[in-house]
């Protein structure tokens, strides 16, 4: 066989190799499994590998390749372990769901299976997607493939690390306040949070339902477009799913940025943004300018309230969503004297400290005496923030900002400093509050760790992001750098 696998072939290249019969999906899947066996003890991206299912999906493709034309058919990827797959244990990084096997497939899983693609396993995450480092996983901490003493980011840290380490061709994450984009930036990969409603949330374990959105983590912008083509669709099982058919995102790769006006919102470059990060993002804006875009200075005055607003609304929704884990319906049950005690002990042992803290905060901000002061006020701020974005998008087509203020921090560095940990969401969480699409694109390195820039577009204008991100990628080499794991 002439097929050579280095672990870092892109998903688009793998798809071409399948189309030319240079390789079979079984061979690709086996090569991926071997790569995982070789590096996952160092990176720890995976909670579970589903070898038998993956190989049978690969065989299904190989038996009939012509019925799954193009896209990511036959190309193996991974799912964050908050995305349900029928009969496959889905833990959400929590002890409370240990052993739970969903009786149904998430909307995105149905899309993946219909397209003939292959799922190889479930990746690690912060418990219930609450965190920025995977250190809140009940199981273990994933390591950053660029420097295994550092975190990969979170909460989709397992998915980002798996892609960065060449363990899979693509992965899905979920993003409620930055959980796709922040680990993408820390691991030097592309991560897209689509517009709220563009990708089905059916069968995705809810954290904060008005903010959650599923999206791709990939090594290139083209691969992200291929994943978006596979997963974005209207799903009648998700009442917030957008009814219009999605475009073919790969078409945007053929257009450049001439005629685009790109706004640089000054509030995103304020205090706390590390100099090398600000510098790399400004240099990237210049690359886009040289490619034909016009740069303008813009202002989003309320964006500074985004992070506190997120940390009121997300726990409020979480406190309601997580009420269903009571030892009766899902996963763990601690047997105790009576049912009230059984609920109490199950939740006491099943949930980790961060999750409990958010349930308490969420319950507090929703309580009768504090609702107006916190929850209602935060909803009003959310509206102001959305208006800021509407206003700037009357002046420009896209915004460019840092994805995260710094590069990946060391494992353990922020464990006793939750404020520092949460500050890593300062540039990403406003985007979820406004429901907009945004992508993190690799744009530099500092001390050997990757830097990401964030491109934000108006709702349902993902195509503009793809145009600009691909133009940038073609003009630079950051996407070619590989960790030496
Ligand atoms: N880091 C943020 C948090 O802890 C974002 C999480 C997410 O997007 N799921 O809430």
Short mmCIF file of N, CA, C and O in Angstrom, two decimals, residues 27-132:
data_model
loop_
_atom_site.label_atom_id
_atom_site.label_comp_id
_atom_site.label_asym_id
_atom_site.label_seq_id
_atom_site.Cartn_x
_atom_site.Cartn_y
_atom_site.Cartn_z
N UNK A 27 -8.47 1.51 6.66
CA UNK A 27 -7.04 1.80 6.86
C UNK A 27 -6.84 3.14 7.58
O UNK A 27 -6.00 3.26 8.47
N UNK A 28 -7.63 4.12 7.18
CA UNK A 28 -7.54 5.43 7.84
C UNK A 28 -7.91 5.31 9.31
O UNK A 28 -7.26 5.90 10.18
N UNK A 29 -8.97 4.54 9.57
CA UNK A 29 -9.44 4.39 10.94
C UNK A 29 -8.40 3.64 11.76
O UNK A 29 -8.10 4.02 12.90
N UNK A 30 -7.80 2.61 11.17
CA UNK A 30 -6.76 1.86 11.90
C UNK A 30 -5.54 2.74 12.17
O UNK A 30 -4.96 2.71 13.26
N UNK A 31 -5.17 3.55 11.15
CA UNK A 31 -4.02 4.45 11.33
C UNK A 31 -4.29 5.43 12.47
O UNK A 31 -3.41 5.73 13.28
N UNK A 32 -5.53 5.89 12.54
CA UNK A 32 -5.91 6.83 13.60
C UNK A 32 -5.84 6.14 14.97
O UNK A 32 -5.32 6.71 15.93
N UNK A 33 -6.34 4.91 15.02
CA UNK A 33 -6.30 4.16 16.29
C UNK A 33 -4.85 3.93 16.74
O UNK A 33 -4.53 4.02 17.92
N UNK A 34 -3.97 3.68 15.76
CA UNK A 34 -2.55 3.48 16.11
C UNK A 34 -1.93 4.76 16.63
O UNK A 34 -1.15 4.76 17.58
N UNK A 35 -2.29 5.86 15.99
CA UNK A 35 -1.78 7.17 16.44
C UNK A 35 -2.25 7.44 17.89
O UNK A 35 -1.48 7.90 18.72
N UNK A 36 -3.51 7.13 18.14
CA UNK A 36 -4.05 7.34 19.50
C UNK A 36 -3.29 6.46 20.49
O UNK A 36 -2.87 6.91 21.56
N UNK A 37 -3.05 5.20 20.09
CA UNK A 37 -2.32 4.28 20.98
C UNK A 37 -0.91 4.82 21.26
O UNK A 37 -0.38 4.66 22.36
N UNK A 38 -0.33 5.50 20.26
CA UNK A 38 1.05 5.98 20.43
C UNK A 38 1.12 7.25 21.29
O UNK A 38 2.09 7.43 22.03
N UNK A 39 0.16 8.15 21.19
CA UNK A 39 0.32 9.44 21.88
C UNK A 39 -0.67 9.73 23.00
O UNK A 39 -0.45 10.63 23.80
N UNK A 40 -1.77 8.98 23.07
CA UNK A 40 -2.79 9.43 24.03
C UNK A 40 -2.40 9.26 25.49
O UNK A 40 -2.96 9.91 26.37
N UNK A 41 -1.40 8.42 25.76
CA UNK A 41 -0.97 8.32 27.17
C UNK A 41 -0.31 9.64 27.59
O UNK A 41 -0.28 9.98 28.77
N UNK A 42 0.21 10.41 26.62
CA UNK A 42 0.83 11.70 26.96
C UNK A 42 -0.19 12.84 26.96
O UNK A 42 -0.09 13.77 27.75
N UNK A 43 -1.17 12.77 26.04
CA UNK A 43 -2.11 13.90 25.89
C UNK A 43 -3.38 13.68 26.71
O UNK A 43 -3.96 14.63 27.22
N UNK A 44 -3.84 12.46 26.76
CA UNK A 44 -5.07 12.10 27.49
C UNK A 44 -6.31 12.85 26.99
O UNK A 44 -7.02 13.50 27.76
N UNK A 45 -6.52 12.79 25.69
CA UNK A 45 -7.68 13.47 25.09
C UNK A 45 -8.95 12.67 25.26
O UNK A 45 -10.04 13.24 25.29
N UNK A 46 -8.82 11.33 25.29
CA UNK A 46 -10.01 10.49 25.15
C UNK A 46 -10.51 9.91 26.47
O UNK A 46 -9.73 9.37 27.25
N UNK A 47 -11.82 10.00 26.66
CA UNK A 47 -12.47 9.28 27.76
C UNK A 47 -12.81 7.88 27.30
O UNK A 47 -12.87 6.95 28.11
N UNK A 48 -13.07 7.72 26.02
CA UNK A 48 -13.50 6.42 25.53
C UNK A 48 -13.18 6.28 24.03
O UNK A 48 -13.41 7.22 23.28
N UNK A 49 -12.66 5.11 23.65
CA UNK A 49 -12.44 4.81 22.24
C UNK A 49 -13.47 3.75 21.86
O UNK A 49 -13.65 2.78 22.61
N UNK A 50 -14.13 3.92 20.74
CA UNK A 50 -15.13 2.92 20.33
C UNK A 50 -14.66 2.23 19.04
O UNK A 50 -15.23 2.40 17.98
N UNK A 51 -13.62 1.45 19.22
CA UNK A 51 -12.94 0.83 18.08
C UNK A 51 -13.88 -0.01 17.20
O UNK A 51 -13.90 0.15 15.98
N UNK A 52 -14.66 -0.88 17.84
CA UNK A 52 -15.50 -1.78 17.03
C UNK A 52 -16.52 -1.01 16.21
O UNK A 52 -16.69 -1.25 15.02
N UNK A 53 -17.18 -0.05 16.87
CA UNK A 53 -18.18 0.75 16.14
C UNK A 53 -17.50 1.55 15.02
O UNK A 53 -18.03 1.66 13.93
N UNK A 54 -16.31 2.11 15.32
CA UNK A 54 -15.62 2.92 14.31
C UNK A 54 -15.27 2.07 13.10
O UNK A 54 -15.50 2.47 11.95
N UNK A 55 -14.74 0.87 13.35
CA UNK A 55 -14.36 0.02 12.22
C UNK A 55 -15.59 -0.43 11.44
O UNK A 55 -15.54 -0.53 10.21
N UNK A 56 -16.70 -0.64 12.13
CA UNK A 56 -17.87 -1.07 11.35
C UNK A 56 -18.45 0.11 10.55
O UNK A 56 -18.93 -0.07 9.43
N UNK A 57 -18.33 1.34 11.09
CA UNK A 57 -18.74 2.50 10.27
C UNK A 57 -17.82 2.64 9.05
O UNK A 57 -18.26 2.98 7.95
N UNK A 58 -16.52 2.40 9.28
CA UNK A 58 -15.56 2.49 8.17
C UNK A 58 -15.88 1.43 7.10
O UNK A 58 -15.89 1.73 5.90
N UNK A 59 -16.21 0.23 7.55
CA UNK A 59 -16.53 -0.84 6.59
C UNK A 59 -17.80 -0.51 5.82
O UNK A 59 -17.92 -0.84 4.64
N UNK A 60 -18.73 0.13 6.51
CA UNK A 60 -19.97 0.51 5.84
C UNK A 60 -19.65 1.48 4.69
O UNK A 60 -20.19 1.37 3.60
N UNK A 61 -18.72 2.40 4.94
CA UNK A 61 -18.31 3.32 3.88
C UNK A 61 -17.57 2.56 2.77
O UNK A 61 -17.88 2.70 1.59
N UNK A 62 -16.60 1.72 3.16
CA UNK A 62 -15.78 1.03 2.16
C UNK A 62 -16.62 0.12 1.26
O UNK A 62 -16.28 -0.09 0.09
N UNK A 63 -17.70 -0.44 1.83
CA UNK A 63 -18.53 -1.36 1.05
C UNK A 63 -19.29 -0.62 -0.05
O UNK A 63 -19.69 -1.21 -1.05
N UNK A 64 -19.46 0.68 0.15
CA UNK A 64 -20.33 1.41 -0.75
C UNK A 64 -19.94 2.88 -0.86
O UNK A 64 -20.78 3.76 -0.62
N UNK A 65 -18.70 3.17 -1.22
CA UNK A 65 -18.24 4.57 -1.17
C UNK A 65 -19.07 5.51 -2.05
O UNK A 65 -19.25 6.67 -1.70
N UNK A 66 -19.57 4.98 -3.15
CA UNK A 66 -20.29 5.89 -4.07
C UNK A 66 -21.59 6.42 -3.47
O UNK A 66 -22.11 7.43 -3.92
N UNK A 67 -22.11 5.75 -2.42
CA UNK A 67 -23.34 6.29 -1.85
C UNK A 67 -23.08 7.39 -0.81
O UNK A 67 -24.00 7.96 -0.26
N UNK A 68 -21.79 7.66 -0.52
CA UNK A 68 -21.47 8.76 0.41
C UNK A 68 -20.48 9.70 -0.28
O UNK A 68 -19.29 9.72 0.05
N UNK A 69 -20.92 10.49 -1.23
CA UNK A 69 -19.94 11.26 -1.99
C UNK A 69 -19.35 12.43 -1.21
O UNK A 69 -20.08 13.17 -0.56
N UNK A 70 -18.04 12.56 -1.28
CA UNK A 70 -17.34 13.77 -0.80
C UNK A 70 -17.45 14.01 0.69
O UNK A 70 -17.71 13.11 1.48
N UNK A 71 -17.22 15.25 1.04
CA UNK A 71 -17.30 15.67 2.43
C UNK A 71 -16.38 14.86 3.32
O UNK A 71 -15.27 14.53 2.93
N UNK A 72 -16.87 14.51 4.49
CA UNK A 72 -16.03 13.78 5.44
C UNK A 72 -16.42 12.31 5.52
O UNK A 72 -16.09 11.63 6.50
N UNK A 73 -17.10 11.82 4.51
CA UNK A 73 -17.46 10.40 4.47
C UNK A 73 -16.19 9.57 4.61
O UNK A 73 -15.20 9.82 3.93
N UNK A 74 -16.22 8.63 5.54
CA UNK A 74 -15.08 7.72 5.73
C UNK A 74 -13.92 8.29 6.52
O UNK A 74 -12.94 7.60 6.76
N UNK A 75 -14.00 9.57 6.92
CA UNK A 75 -12.88 10.23 7.60
C UNK A 75 -13.13 10.29 9.12
O UNK A 75 -14.08 10.92 9.56
N UNK A 76 -12.30 9.63 9.93
CA UNK A 76 -12.59 9.52 11.36
C UNK A 76 -12.41 10.81 12.17
O UNK A 76 -11.46 11.55 11.98
N UNK A 77 -13.35 11.01 13.09
CA UNK A 77 -13.31 12.16 13.99
C UNK A 77 -13.76 11.75 15.38
O UNK A 77 -13.98 10.57 15.65
N UNK A 78 -13.89 12.73 16.28
CA UNK A 78 -14.25 12.43 17.67
C UNK A 78 -15.31 13.41 18.17
O UNK A 78 -15.47 14.50 17.63
N UNK A 79 -16.03 12.99 19.20
CA UNK A 79 -17.08 13.82 19.79
C UNK A 79 -16.74 14.15 21.23
O UNK A 79 -16.31 13.28 21.99
N UNK A 80 -16.99 15.39 21.60
CA UNK A 80 -16.91 15.77 23.01
C UNK A 80 -17.92 14.91 23.77
O UNK A 80 -19.03 14.66 23.25
N UNK A 81 -17.57 14.50 24.97
CA UNK A 81 -18.42 13.54 25.67
C UNK A 81 -19.66 14.17 26.32
O UNK A 81 -20.16 13.65 27.32
N UNK A 82 -20.16 15.25 25.74
CA UNK A 82 -21.50 15.73 26.15
C UNK A 82 -22.47 15.60 24.97
O UNK A 82 -23.55 16.15 24.99
N UNK A 83 -22.04 14.87 23.94
CA UNK A 83 -22.87 14.66 22.75
C UNK A 83 -23.30 13.19 22.76
O UNK A 83 -22.45 12.29 22.78
N UNK A 84 -24.59 12.97 22.77
CA UNK A 84 -25.10 11.61 22.96
C UNK A 84 -25.03 10.76 21.70
O UNK A 84 -25.38 11.20 20.61
N UNK A 85 -24.57 9.52 21.90
CA UNK A 85 -24.55 8.53 20.83
C UNK A 85 -25.22 7.29 21.41
O UNK A 85 -24.83 6.83 22.50
N UNK A 86 -26.21 6.79 20.70
CA UNK A 86 -27.00 5.69 21.24
C UNK A 86 -26.14 4.51 21.69
O UNK A 86 -25.29 4.02 20.93
N UNK A 87 -26.36 4.08 22.93
CA UNK A 87 -25.68 2.88 23.44
C UNK A 87 -24.23 3.08 23.84
O UNK A 87 -23.59 2.14 24.29
N UNK A 88 -23.69 4.31 23.68
CA UNK A 88 -22.29 4.56 24.04
C UNK A 88 -22.27 5.43 25.30
O UNK A 88 -22.85 6.52 25.31
N UNK A 89 -21.58 4.93 26.33
CA UNK A 89 -21.52 5.67 27.59
C UNK A 89 -21.18 7.15 27.33
O UNK A 89 -20.24 7.47 26.61
N UNK A 90 -21.97 8.03 27.92
CA UNK A 90 -21.77 9.47 27.77
C UNK A 90 -21.73 10.06 29.18
O UNK A 90 -22.75 10.06 29.87
N UNK A 91 -20.55 10.53 29.61
CA UNK A 91 -20.41 10.93 31.02
C UNK A 91 -20.50 12.43 31.24
O UNK A 91 -20.69 12.88 32.37
N UNK A 92 -20.27 13.23 30.21
CA UNK A 92 -20.20 14.68 30.37
C UNK A 92 -19.09 15.06 31.36
O UNK A 92 -19.15 16.10 31.99
N UNK A 93 -18.11 14.18 31.51
CA UNK A 93 -17.00 14.47 32.42
C UNK A 93 -17.40 14.40 33.88
O UNK A 93 -16.67 14.88 34.75
N UNK A 94 -18.57 13.80 34.18
CA UNK A 94 -19.11 13.80 35.54
C UNK A 94 -19.26 12.39 36.07
O UNK A 94 -19.60 11.47 35.32
N UNK A 95 -19.08 12.23 37.39
CA UNK A 95 -19.33 10.92 38.00
C UNK A 95 -20.82 10.61 37.98
O UNK A 95 -21.23 9.45 37.94
N UNK A 96 -21.64 11.66 37.99
CA UNK A 96 -23.09 11.41 38.12
C UNK A 96 -23.64 10.68 36.89
O UNK A 96 -24.66 10.01 36.97
N UNK A 97 -22.95 10.80 35.76
CA UNK A 97 -23.42 10.10 34.55
C UNK A 97 -22.57 8.88 34.21
O UNK A 97 -22.74 8.29 33.14
N UNK A 98 -21.67 8.50 35.10
CA UNK A 98 -20.82 7.34 34.81
C UNK A 98 -21.70 6.14 34.48
O UNK A 98 -22.65 5.83 35.19
N UNK A 99 -21.38 5.51 33.36
CA UNK A 99 -22.12 4.30 32.98
C UNK A 99 -23.40 4.58 32.22
O UNK A 99 -24.02 3.66 31.69
N UNK A 100 -23.82 5.83 32.11
CA UNK A 100 -25.09 6.11 31.44
C UNK A 100 -24.95 5.96 29.92
O UNK A 100 -24.04 6.49 29.31
N UNK A 101 -25.86 5.20 29.35
CA UNK A 101 -25.84 5.00 27.89
C UNK A 101 -27.10 5.63 27.30
O UNK A 101 -28.21 5.16 27.58
N UNK A 102 -26.95 6.68 26.52
CA UNK A 102 -28.13 7.34 25.96
C UNK A 102 -28.91 6.39 25.05
O UNK A 102 -28.31 5.60 24.31
N UNK A 103 -30.24 6.46 25.10
CA UNK A 103 -31.04 5.60 24.24
C UNK A 103 -31.27 6.19 22.85
O UNK A 103 -32.05 5.66 22.08
N UNK A 104 -30.62 7.30 22.54
CA UNK A 104 -30.85 7.95 21.23
C UNK A 104 -29.58 8.67 20.78
O UNK A 104 -28.67 8.88 21.58
N UNK A 105 -29.56 9.04 19.50
CA UNK A 105 -28.44 9.79 18.93
C UNK A 105 -28.75 11.28 18.93
O UNK A 105 -29.89 11.68 18.64
N UNK A 106 -27.73 12.10 19.19
CA UNK A 106 -27.88 13.54 19.04
C UNK A 106 -28.12 13.87 17.56
O UNK A 106 -27.75 13.08 16.68
N UNK A 107 -28.72 15.02 17.30
CA UNK A 107 -28.96 15.45 15.91
C UNK A 107 -27.67 15.45 15.09
O UNK A 107 -27.64 14.97 13.95
N UNK A 108 -26.58 15.93 15.68
CA UNK A 108 -25.31 15.96 14.92
C UNK A 108 -24.79 14.55 14.65
O UNK A 108 -24.16 14.32 13.62
N UNK A 109 -25.07 13.62 15.54
CA UNK A 109 -24.62 12.24 15.33
C UNK A 109 -25.37 11.63 14.15
O UNK A 109 -24.79 10.94 13.29
N UNK A 110 -26.67 11.90 14.08
CA UNK A 110 -27.45 11.43 12.93
C UNK A 110 -26.88 12.01 11.63
O UNK A 110 -26.71 11.30 10.63
N UNK A 111 -26.54 13.30 11.67
CA UNK A 111 -25.96 13.93 10.47
C UNK A 111 -24.65 13.26 10.07
O UNK A 111 -24.39 13.01 8.89
N UNK A 112 -23.81 12.98 11.09
CA UNK A 112 -22.51 12.35 10.85
C UNK A 112 -22.71 10.97 10.24
O UNK A 112 -22.07 10.59 9.26
N UNK A 113 -23.66 10.21 10.81
CA UNK A 113 -23.87 8.86 10.30
C UNK A 113 -24.47 8.88 8.90
O UNK A 113 -24.06 8.11 8.04
N UNK A 114 -25.40 9.80 8.67
CA UNK A 114 -25.99 9.89 7.32
C UNK A 114 -24.94 10.25 6.28
O UNK A 114 -25.04 9.87 5.12
N UNK A 115 -23.93 11.02 6.70
CA UNK A 115 -22.92 11.44 5.73
C UNK A 115 -21.86 10.36 5.52
O UNK A 115 -20.98 10.52 4.69
N UNK A 116 -21.90 9.28 6.30
CA UNK A 116 -20.94 8.18 6.10
C UNK A 116 -19.62 8.40 6.82
O UNK A 116 -18.64 7.71 6.55
N UNK A 117 -19.57 9.37 7.72
CA UNK A 117 -18.33 9.62 8.45
C UNK A 117 -18.18 8.62 9.62
O UNK A 117 -19.08 7.81 9.86
N UNK A 118 -17.05 8.70 10.30
CA UNK A 118 -16.71 7.69 11.31
C UNK A 118 -16.40 8.40 12.65
O UNK A 118 -15.64 9.36 12.67
N UNK A 119 -17.00 7.91 13.72
CA UNK A 119 -16.70 8.45 15.06
C UNK A 119 -15.83 7.44 15.79
O UNK A 119 -16.18 6.27 15.92
N UNK A 120 -14.69 7.92 16.28
CA UNK A 120 -13.71 7.01 16.86
C UNK A 120 -13.74 7.00 18.39
O UNK A 120 -13.25 6.08 19.03
N UNK A 121 -14.33 8.05 18.98
CA UNK A 121 -14.38 8.05 20.45
C UNK A 121 -14.93 9.34 21.01
O UNK A 121 -15.33 10.24 20.28
N UNK A 122 -14.96 9.36 22.36
CA UNK A 122 -15.51 10.50 23.09
C UNK A 122 -14.38 11.19 23.85
O UNK A 122 -13.59 10.53 24.52
N UNK A 123 -14.34 12.51 23.75
CA UNK A 123 -13.21 13.25 24.31
C UNK A 123 -13.52 13.87 25.67
O UNK A 123 -14.67 14.16 25.99
N UNK A 124 -12.44 14.13 26.40
CA UNK A 124 -12.53 14.65 27.76
C UNK A 124 -13.00 16.10 27.77
O UNK A 124 -12.80 16.84 26.80
N UNK A 125 -13.60 16.50 28.88
CA UNK A 125 -14.13 17.86 29.03
C UNK A 125 -14.21 18.20 30.50
O UNK A 125 -14.21 17.31 31.35
N UNK A 126 -14.32 19.49 30.80
CA UNK A 126 -14.65 19.90 32.16
C UNK A 126 -16.07 19.42 32.44
O UNK A 126 -16.94 19.46 31.57
N UNK A 127 -16.30 18.99 33.68
CA UNK A 127 -17.60 18.43 34.06
C UNK A 127 -18.75 19.34 33.61
O UNK A 127 -18.76 20.54 33.92
N UNK A 128 -19.68 18.77 32.89
CA UNK A 128 -20.83 19.51 32.35
C UNK A 128 -20.42 20.76 31.56
O UNK A 128 -21.15 21.74 31.49
N UNK A 129 -19.23 20.71 30.99
CA UNK A 129 -18.71 21.81 30.15
C UNK A 129 -18.46 23.08 30.94
O UNK A 129 -18.47 24.18 30.38
N UNK A 130 -18.23 22.93 32.25
CA UNK A 130 -18.00 24.10 33.10
C UNK A 130 -16.52 24.18 33.44
O UNK A 130 -16.04 23.50 34.35
N UNK A 131 -15.82 25.02 32.71
CA UNK A 131 -14.40 25.19 33.00
C UNK A 131 -13.63 25.62 31.79
O UNK A 131 -14.19 25.73 30.68
N UNK A 132 -12.34 25.86 31.98
CA UNK A 132 -11.50 26.43 30.92
C UNK A 132 -10.20 25.66 30.77
O UNK A 132 -9.23 26.18 30.24
#
